[in-house]
Amino acid sequence: MNRIFTLLLLCCVSFFSKAQTSPAPIKPYGKIDTAELLMKDCAFEKGANAMILFDKGDAYYDANWDLAMERHKRIKIFNDNGKDNANIRIEYYSGNRLEYITGVKAQTINLVNGKVEITPIDKKFIYTETVDKMWSAIVFSMPNVKAGSIIEYKYTWNTNSIISFPDWYFQDKIPTQYSEFTTTVPNELYFSLRANITMPLVKNETSNKSGKSDIHIRAMANVHSLPDEPYMSSYDDNLQSVTYQLTGIQPNGSYSRSYNDTWAKVGGYLADFEDFGSQLKRKLTGEEVIILKAKALKTDNEKIEYLFNEVKNTMKWDGVDRWYTNDGTSKAWDKKTGNSAEINLILYHLLKKSGVTAYPMVVSTRSHGKVVHYYTNINQFNRAVVYIPIDSAKRYVLDATSKYNIYNEIPYTLLNNEALYIDKDKDQYDMVFLSHEAPVRQVILITADIKPEGKLEGTAQINSFSYNRINCVQSFKTDGEKKYTDNLRDNNNTIKVTSLKFDNMDIDTLPLTQNINFNLDLTGSDDNYIYFNSNLFTSLKTNPFINETRFTNIEFGYRNNYTINGTYKIPANYKLEALPKSIAMTTPDGSISFRRITAEANGSVVVRYNIDYKKNMYFKENYPELHEFFKKMYEMLNEQIVLKKG
């Protein structure tokens, strides 16, 4: 499409150049090959529970520049575990009837005694669900679905908005045999393209219709499903996809209109939007008492902490993430329940009224996806928070939706992403990158006696800082002491925690300290030998990277730093038979270091581990070397120490 920015297309040219022709398996609605009904497995992803046979989208503008997309999707169900794919949900932006769905048709096809049996869905079982005042969903479940079924459905997505061009995903949670997206766009419209394409296109064709519209067809074939992988970023971020954003119109070559093609324009739109900027000064019932108490505090830091905890403890998050309000801040405050925007814009309002310099900010949570700087679209964000720049080196990002967030730590769910803050008074709208640079420490100190009867008795102290502290507090208060203790001992029944005591549980500014008394049955020991592993209470028992291949980048969120010190007193009449060697190793790029120091001193075995991460993100292309490093590290963490009698 020659109207799309050339610079952005250059990012994708290496992939497009691999395009090759391939017959498309798309068939008209209701026309089924018996071979597809007899199909038992996915040829390119063995063992899949279901497969998308084809997914075809055709997006176009009509003569009035109203936008529509016709979609036809067909799925093969291989076994009972794949039947969940017959539950269909199509979400759309229904506010002001901006988008709507028409022409829904759906049916299930089975092979019964060698004959094709088609079961269409009864239209009374197709429901429209209201998500909130902006979003709705068409929801239905396919009838008569069993192992071997084929389901298909089609519909037309419509919008009265010229700018709301649909996104297209070539990849899914199940494998896709063929996916094709056709766009037909008038010459007068200018788009930027966000293309996340790292697989070859089997079709990549551009043409012009009567000199008036550009037509672009893109297709992929035999697309592997995208699995959930440890420490992956947003699922949608990793899918093969294309996204369009309208940036300008030039009808008849005479007048050019520019849309929200800068973040300043997006910020200005937010500042004036009824369900965002207009909510910032709404009065709250009984706010005077809270504001008076806040103003009486001596420092801004005290005011911030007080108001943050007041809102966090008063309001209940309904679990809905939005950058805009649904009921509005005043009504949400009265109900003591709201979505993420309502809760945090209430907090902003109270801070401003109390004299604290603060700004509303829109962010994208880690599960929602990365904000792409050049793609200036408000829908990249899904939550509103509060931004407070303290000085050039320190800033707060306040999010009162979680009872376990703290005011002086950027929430983990927002790390390593860009965010947009709004300063309407100065007409300033800037992007800020949210990150946590300092290493997040976890220090474990163990002192224990090894008993000749094959037991280990002692104490452990775990000191958790920053996000490690937050995670421990949340886990304990959410799961309860029994489940928390089970997780602490890694569900190892040979370990018995006889007491657990916390210090600083309710003091956010101090590390959390856990004091543990424990005993451990050393299984495998006999009358002559005692075997034990010093890797206790660390959460480092199981390697998360056991798969040989990786489809997505690895993002830890922050830099971890582990220190584990253990002193184990050797019983009388025993001597050290085997002690793992002191060793140090790093990843090839030096970004992760592992060090183990072991020694025998004063009748005790002394073991010290240190693991230090110097960065938090790794590309999937570097996975083989990371995989090998973690394999070796976990082998060393779990090496046994052997004592011999005599």
XYZ file of C-alpha atoms in Angstrom, residues 20-552:
533
model
C 6.084 -17.082 -1.839
C 2.930 -18.196 -3.565
C 0.875 -20.888 -1.885
C -2.602 -22.194 -2.649
C -5.104 -20.773 -0.166
C -7.313 -23.420 1.498
C -10.210 -20.936 1.768
C -13.573 -22.330 0.741
C -17.045 -20.777 0.626
C -19.183 -20.924 3.731
C -20.708 -24.404 4.076
C -18.478 -26.073 1.473
C -16.426 -28.751 3.285
C -13.966 -31.334 1.986
C -14.397 -34.813 3.434
C -10.601 -34.941 3.794
C -10.800 -32.134 6.367
C -13.438 -34.003 8.349
C -11.246 -37.136 8.316
C -8.155 -35.182 9.398
C -6.756 -36.569 12.689
C -3.840 -34.254 13.448
C -2.109 -31.012 12.500
C 0.617 -31.845 9.980
C 3.024 -29.129 11.145
C 2.275 -29.214 14.915
C 1.710 -32.770 16.041
C -0.497 -33.268 19.073
C -2.456 -30.011 18.732
C -5.965 -30.202 20.207
C -7.438 -28.056 17.444
C -6.318 -26.096 14.383
C -7.537 -23.046 12.507
C -8.058 -24.326 8.958
C -8.363 -20.789 7.668
C -9.074 -17.290 8.930
C -9.914 -14.711 6.271
C -10.483 -11.005 6.824
C -11.397 -8.390 4.236
C -11.324 -4.770 5.485
C -12.566 -1.969 3.220
C -14.142 1.476 3.053
C -17.421 1.982 1.197
C -18.311 4.988 -0.965
C -19.176 6.997 2.181
C -15.855 6.067 3.797
C -17.607 3.899 6.363
C -15.325 1.057 7.359
C -16.167 -2.654 7.525
C -14.429 -6.009 7.783
C -15.919 -9.281 6.621
C -14.467 -12.258 8.469
C -14.786 -16.002 7.852
C -13.079 -18.483 10.210
C -13.013 -22.286 10.175
C -11.593 -24.490 12.959
C -10.944 -28.234 13.143
C -11.471 -29.912 16.541
C -9.133 -32.903 16.926
C -10.088 -34.111 20.408
C -12.172 -33.307 23.482
C -9.442 -30.989 24.821
C -9.964 -28.784 21.769
C -13.708 -28.291 22.297
C -13.180 -25.008 24.196
C -12.417 -23.431 20.811
C -16.127 -23.756 20.041
C -16.907 -21.025 22.608
C -16.779 -17.835 20.540
C -16.390 -14.295 21.861
C -16.117 -11.248 19.559
C -15.458 -7.994 21.452
C -16.058 -4.601 19.877
C -16.107 -0.919 20.876
C -19.829 -0.208 21.205
C -19.730 3.230 22.871
C -21.961 5.658 20.929
C -22.560 2.690 18.587
C -19.171 3.445 17.078
C -18.727 -0.229 16.163
C -21.289 -2.974 15.663
C -21.453 -6.562 14.432
C -23.884 -7.784 11.752
C -24.565 -10.906 9.728
C -23.400 -13.478 12.279
C -23.647 -17.025 10.923
C -22.225 -20.144 12.571
C -22.441 -23.890 12.103
C -20.874 -27.190 13.109
C -20.011 -29.847 10.532
C -19.606 -33.538 11.400
C -19.107 -36.722 9.427
C -21.831 -39.199 10.486
C -21.837 -42.658 8.898
C -19.829 -41.307 5.993
C -22.203 -38.403 5.344
C -21.694 -34.708 6.029
C -24.025 -33.414 8.761
C -24.364 -29.639 9.220
C -25.836 -28.152 12.409
C -26.393 -24.367 12.178
C -26.595 -22.372 15.388
C -30.013 -21.151 16.445
C -29.835 -17.336 16.384
C -31.531 -17.152 19.775
C -28.326 -18.590 21.255
C -26.217 -15.688 19.927
C -25.977 -13.128 22.736
C -24.790 -9.552 23.045
C -22.959 -9.019 26.335
C -22.339 -5.548 27.754
C -18.794 -5.350 29.123
C -18.981 -1.680 30.148
C -20.334 1.515 28.641
C -17.668 1.434 25.919
C -17.313 -2.284 25.110
C -19.645 -5.140 24.194
C -19.190 -8.686 22.942
C -21.028 -11.133 20.701
C -20.959 -14.472 22.538
C -22.100 -17.931 21.419
C -21.205 -21.615 21.732
C -21.237 -23.865 18.686
C -23.766 -26.730 18.759
C -23.108 -30.476 18.500
C -19.333 -30.216 18.841
C -17.299 -33.406 19.308
C -13.842 -34.735 18.486
C -13.520 -34.547 14.701
C -15.957 -31.645 14.226
C -15.313 -28.631 12.050
C -16.812 -25.340 13.182
C -17.067 -22.196 11.109
C -18.536 -18.779 11.558
C -18.614 -15.488 9.714
C -19.713 -11.972 10.479
C -19.232 -8.352 9.423
C -17.621 -5.867 11.786
C -18.727 -2.285 11.059
C -17.723 1.144 12.298
C -18.815 4.707 11.678
C -15.315 5.900 12.524
C -12.916 6.471 9.671
C -9.913 5.954 11.956
C -10.817 2.654 13.667
C -9.053 0.293 11.289
C -9.132 -3.325 12.569
C -6.032 -5.161 13.766
C -5.178 -8.564 12.307
C -3.462 -11.494 14.026
C -2.069 -14.288 11.864
C -1.237 -16.382 14.932
C -3.272 -17.841 17.788
C -3.167 -20.187 20.784
C -3.768 -23.077 18.385
C -1.912 -23.660 15.084
C -3.169 -21.865 11.981
C -3.054 -23.569 8.591
C -3.799 -20.382 6.679
C -4.527 -16.753 7.581
C -5.201 -14.006 5.048
C -5.920 -10.306 5.495
C -6.986 -8.046 2.631
C -7.170 -4.262 3.001
C -8.774 -1.877 0.521
C -8.033 1.776 1.311
C -8.876 4.978 -0.639
C -5.850 6.839 -1.980
C -6.724 9.881 0.117
C -6.078 8.124 3.438
C -2.625 7.934 5.006
C -1.699 5.230 7.525
C 1.229 4.201 9.656
C 1.735 0.463 9.894
C 2.851 -1.502 12.931
C 3.947 -4.899 11.619
C 5.057 -7.623 14.000
C 6.058 -10.103 11.299
C 9.029 -12.416 11.752
C 7.685 -15.344 9.720
C 7.587 -15.481 5.907
C 4.460 -14.297 4.147
C 3.155 -16.778 1.576
C 1.221 -13.977 -0.064
C 2.172 -10.314 -0.181
C 0.426 -8.574 -3.066
C -0.347 -4.924 -3.767
C -2.626 -3.559 -6.475
C -4.746 -0.503 -7.215
C -8.486 -0.601 -7.830
C -9.548 1.744 -10.631
C -6.851 4.180 -9.571
C -8.892 5.021 -6.449
C -7.951 2.494 -3.772
C -4.891 0.540 -2.754
C -5.442 -3.183 -2.178
C -2.975 -5.185 -0.100
C -3.225 -8.928 0.549
C -1.008 -10.540 3.192
C -1.143 -14.204 4.150
C 0.720 -16.716 6.306
C 0.558 -20.504 6.197
C 1.404 -23.252 8.692
C 1.741 -20.854 11.620
C 2.785 -22.574 14.850
C 0.665 -21.828 17.923
C 2.204 -19.425 20.393
C 2.627 -21.115 23.794
C 2.660 -19.362 27.146
C 6.322 -19.305 28.165
C 7.995 -18.401 31.476
C 8.842 -14.692 31.738
C 7.323 -13.759 28.396
C 5.928 -10.271 27.870
C 2.350 -9.655 26.719
C 0.902 -12.555 24.755
C -0.534 -10.278 22.048
C 2.810 -8.495 21.636
C 4.365 -11.744 20.481
C 1.730 -12.761 17.945
C 2.383 -12.333 14.230
C 0.217 -9.324 13.410
C -0.367 -6.066 11.534
C -1.938 -2.919 12.989
C -2.913 0.248 11.140
C -3.257 3.810 12.371
C -4.811 6.589 10.318
C -2.550 9.652 10.468
C -3.987 11.964 7.822
C -6.495 12.653 5.051
C -5.912 14.561 1.825
C -9.139 14.548 -0.197
C -8.822 15.648 -3.842
C -5.203 16.608 -3.187
C -6.288 19.945 -1.735
C -6.859 19.874 2.012
C -4.876 17.825 4.504
C -6.247 16.851 7.896
C -3.911 15.305 10.455
C -5.174 12.927 13.164
C -3.571 12.021 16.500
C -0.116 11.454 15.018
C 1.796 12.819 18.041
C 1.622 11.979 21.729
C 0.934 15.657 22.459
C -2.294 15.372 20.448
C -3.238 12.181 22.280
C -2.550 13.911 25.614
C -4.640 16.902 24.603
C -7.500 14.600 23.659
C -7.295 12.905 27.071
C -7.207 16.226 28.915
C -10.536 17.246 27.342
C -12.208 13.835 27.314
C -15.356 13.608 29.449
C -14.372 10.293 31.039
C -10.793 11.323 31.799
C -9.821 14.993 31.980
C -13.288 16.157 33.000
C -13.217 13.775 35.987
C -10.111 15.274 37.583
C -11.870 18.055 39.484
C -15.072 16.231 40.428
C -15.913 16.713 44.102
C -15.992 13.600 46.306
C -18.395 13.061 49.181
C -16.638 13.875 52.497
C -13.356 14.782 50.831
C -12.863 17.817 53.096
C -11.953 15.692 56.129
C -9.352 13.699 54.195
C -7.829 16.775 52.554
C -7.658 18.651 55.874
C -5.812 15.744 57.486
C -3.402 15.503 54.548
C -2.641 19.229 54.614
C -1.768 18.967 58.307
C 1.107 16.586 57.533
C 4.554 18.150 57.376
C 6.039 16.779 54.149
C 4.777 15.872 50.701
C 6.058 12.353 51.254
C 3.830 11.978 54.302
C 0.865 13.377 52.368
C 1.482 10.986 49.464
C 1.781 7.963 51.727
C -1.330 8.887 53.710
C -3.552 9.597 50.684
C -2.286 6.567 48.763
C -3.134 4.241 51.648
C -6.436 5.999 52.270
C -7.617 5.405 48.700
C -6.063 1.922 48.478
C -7.818 0.789 51.653
C -11.130 2.525 50.937
C -11.682 1.588 47.311
C -12.199 -1.894 45.905
C -10.965 -2.526 42.383
C -13.589 -4.285 40.238
C -10.859 -6.012 38.229
C -11.501 -3.924 35.102
C -8.570 -2.102 33.505
C -9.435 1.038 31.560
C -7.769 4.380 30.868
C -11.217 6.003 31.101
C -13.878 6.018 33.821
C -17.080 4.013 33.566
C -19.384 5.415 36.280
C -17.224 8.467 36.969
C -15.065 9.231 40.001
C -17.826 10.673 42.208
C -20.149 7.702 41.811
C -17.276 5.208 42.165
C -16.214 6.926 45.415
C -19.739 6.683 46.796
C -19.903 2.971 45.884
C -16.321 2.395 47.137
C -15.786 0.326 43.969
C -14.383 1.302 40.595
C -12.234 0.445 37.631
C -8.528 1.299 37.557
C -9.058 4.780 36.080
C -11.728 5.712 38.627
C -9.634 4.637 41.615
C -6.450 6.364 40.516
C -8.104 9.568 39.284
C -9.735 9.803 42.723
C -6.239 9.564 44.208
C -4.969 12.251 41.815
C -7.834 14.567 42.795
C -7.121 14.228 46.542
C -3.380 14.758 46.033
C -3.933 17.949 44.024
C -6.431 19.273 46.553
C -3.865 18.605 49.295
C -1.183 20.653 47.538
C 0.922 17.823 46.065
C 2.276 18.324 42.552
C 0.928 15.312 40.686
C -0.172 14.404 37.166
C -2.622 11.883 35.740
C -0.872 9.289 33.584
C -1.988 6.529 31.235
C -0.019 3.273 31.149
C -0.082 -0.192 29.671
C 0.178 -3.150 32.014
C 2.699 -5.865 31.210
C -0.054 -8.294 30.210
C -1.657 -5.680 27.939
C 1.509 -5.026 25.947
C 4.401 -2.765 25.084
C 3.698 0.804 24.030
C 5.255 1.383 20.608
C 6.538 4.954 20.567
C 5.888 5.690 16.888
C 2.367 4.228 16.981
C 0.487 7.111 18.632
C -2.741 5.346 19.524
C -4.619 5.773 22.808
C -5.652 2.102 22.751
C -2.074 1.106 23.507
C -2.898 2.090 27.101
C -5.278 0.285 29.426
C -4.883 1.893 32.860
C -4.750 5.352 34.428
C -2.363 6.011 37.341
C -0.778 9.009 39.108
C 2.679 10.346 38.288
C 4.720 12.373 40.810
C 8.228 13.495 39.804
C 10.090 14.055 43.081
C 13.396 15.199 41.593
C 15.634 14.442 38.622
C 16.478 10.985 39.965
C 13.322 9.984 41.815
C 9.686 9.633 40.800
C 6.589 7.900 42.070
C 4.012 6.088 39.980
C 0.976 5.471 42.175
C -1.515 2.709 41.471
C -4.030 2.097 44.256
C -5.851 -0.790 42.557
C -3.838 -3.462 44.399
C -3.833 -3.710 48.179
C -0.187 -4.777 47.972
C 1.208 -1.906 45.902
C 3.272 0.629 47.810
C 3.540 4.318 47.078
C 7.324 4.488 46.669
C 7.763 1.570 44.241
C 6.615 1.528 40.605
C 4.179 -1.406 40.377
C 5.739 -4.498 38.833
C 2.884 -4.752 36.317
C 3.952 -1.399 34.790
C 7.708 -1.922 34.517
C 9.734 -1.538 31.310
C 7.146 0.359 29.350
C 6.406 3.879 28.220
C 3.650 5.942 29.781
C 2.050 9.285 28.949
C 1.487 11.944 31.605
C -0.884 14.864 31.216
C -0.203 18.408 32.404
C -3.110 20.411 31.031
C -2.152 23.598 32.883
C 1.133 23.810 30.956
C -0.283 22.098 27.858
C 2.478 19.529 28.247
C 2.057 15.825 27.462
C 5.219 13.737 27.661
C 6.186 10.095 27.447
C 8.139 8.589 30.359
C 9.864 5.194 30.471
C 9.036 3.298 33.664
C 11.775 1.045 35.006
C 13.500 -0.113 38.175
C 17.269 0.067 37.713
C 18.648 -1.035 41.082
C 19.032 -4.774 41.753
C 16.268 -6.294 43.871
C 17.850 -8.247 46.690
C 16.950 -11.459 48.492
C 19.306 -12.518 51.315
C 18.987 -15.943 52.981
C 20.993 -16.923 56.058
C 20.861 -20.530 57.283
C 22.464 -21.995 60.392
C 21.850 -25.687 61.074
C 23.154 -28.774 62.836
C 23.475 -32.059 60.960
C 22.354 -34.902 63.217
C 23.973 -38.363 63.011
C 20.538 -39.947 62.669
C 20.118 -38.212 59.285
C 18.327 -34.988 60.225
C 19.018 -31.293 59.780
C 17.805 -28.846 62.440
C 18.291 -25.113 62.400
C 17.118 -21.618 61.630
C 16.765 -19.568 58.476
C 16.391 -15.837 58.040
C 15.065 -14.477 54.757
C 15.457 -10.750 54.082
C 13.383 -9.581 51.119
C 13.697 -6.152 49.518
C 11.567 -4.182 47.042
C 9.503 -6.432 44.734
C 10.645 -9.568 46.546
C 9.195 -8.027 49.704
C 5.925 -7.128 47.963
C 5.602 -10.633 46.498
C 6.090 -12.282 49.899
C 3.566 -10.048 51.655
C 0.978 -10.532 48.916
C 1.483 -14.292 48.874
C 1.173 -14.604 52.653
C -1.921 -12.410 52.952
C -3.614 -13.918 49.911
C -2.827 -17.614 50.398
C -2.780 -17.854 54.183
C -0.026 -19.201 56.421
C -0.406 -22.905 55.590
C -0.219 -22.534 51.808
C 2.500 -19.908 52.139
C 4.567 -22.264 54.315
C 4.028 -25.108 51.840
C 5.384 -22.893 49.051
C 8.263 -21.765 51.264
C 9.437 -25.342 51.692
C 8.702 -26.050 48.004
C 6.036 -28.602 49.029
C 8.826 -30.883 50.246
C 7.309 -33.117 52.936
C 10.739 -33.896 54.403
C 10.994 -30.260 55.572
C 8.990 -29.235 58.641
C 8.669 -25.540 59.504
C 8.162 -25.488 63.280
C 7.829 -21.694 63.532
C 7.582 -18.710 61.202
C 7.788 -15.102 62.377
C 7.656 -11.921 60.283
C 9.243 -8.555 61.007
C 8.295 -5.314 59.192
C 5.245 -6.865 57.514
C 3.393 -3.530 57.677
C 6.333 -1.131 57.258
C 6.707 -0.544 53.524
C 10.024 1.272 53.782
C 11.878 -1.621 55.473
C 12.844 -5.053 54.129
C 10.619 -7.952 55.132
C 12.363 -10.368 57.488
C 11.197 -13.958 57.952
C 12.626 -15.946 60.852
C 12.158 -19.688 60.454
C 12.827 -22.668 62.692
C 12.888 -25.912 60.758
C 13.970 -29.532 60.670
C 14.642 -31.703 57.651
C 14.771 -35.464 57.153
C 17.829 -36.198 55.012
C 16.424 -38.946 52.820
C 18.923 -41.262 51.225
C 21.199 -41.188 54.250
C 22.187 -44.488 55.908
C 24.366 -45.723 58.810
C 27.566 -44.647 57.041
C 26.677 -41.689 54.812
C 24.691 -38.466 55.142
C 23.584 -36.607 52.015
C 22.128 -33.111 51.960
C 21.481 -30.183 49.626
C 22.133 -26.658 50.877
C 19.612 -25.067 48.467
C 16.871 -24.381 51.033
C 14.091 -21.727 51.134
C 15.361 -20.093 47.928
C 12.622 -20.563 45.278
C 15.529 -21.705 43.089
C 14.796 -25.417 43.012
C 13.259 -25.715 39.545
C 14.781 -24.378 36.326
C 12.125 -22.343 34.422
C 13.981 -22.750 31.116
C 13.908 -26.478 30.433
C 12.563 -26.304 26.862
C 15.163 -26.572 24.114
C 13.476 -23.902 21.983
C 11.941 -20.519 22.737
C 9.367 -18.507 20.743
C 9.396 -15.243 22.735
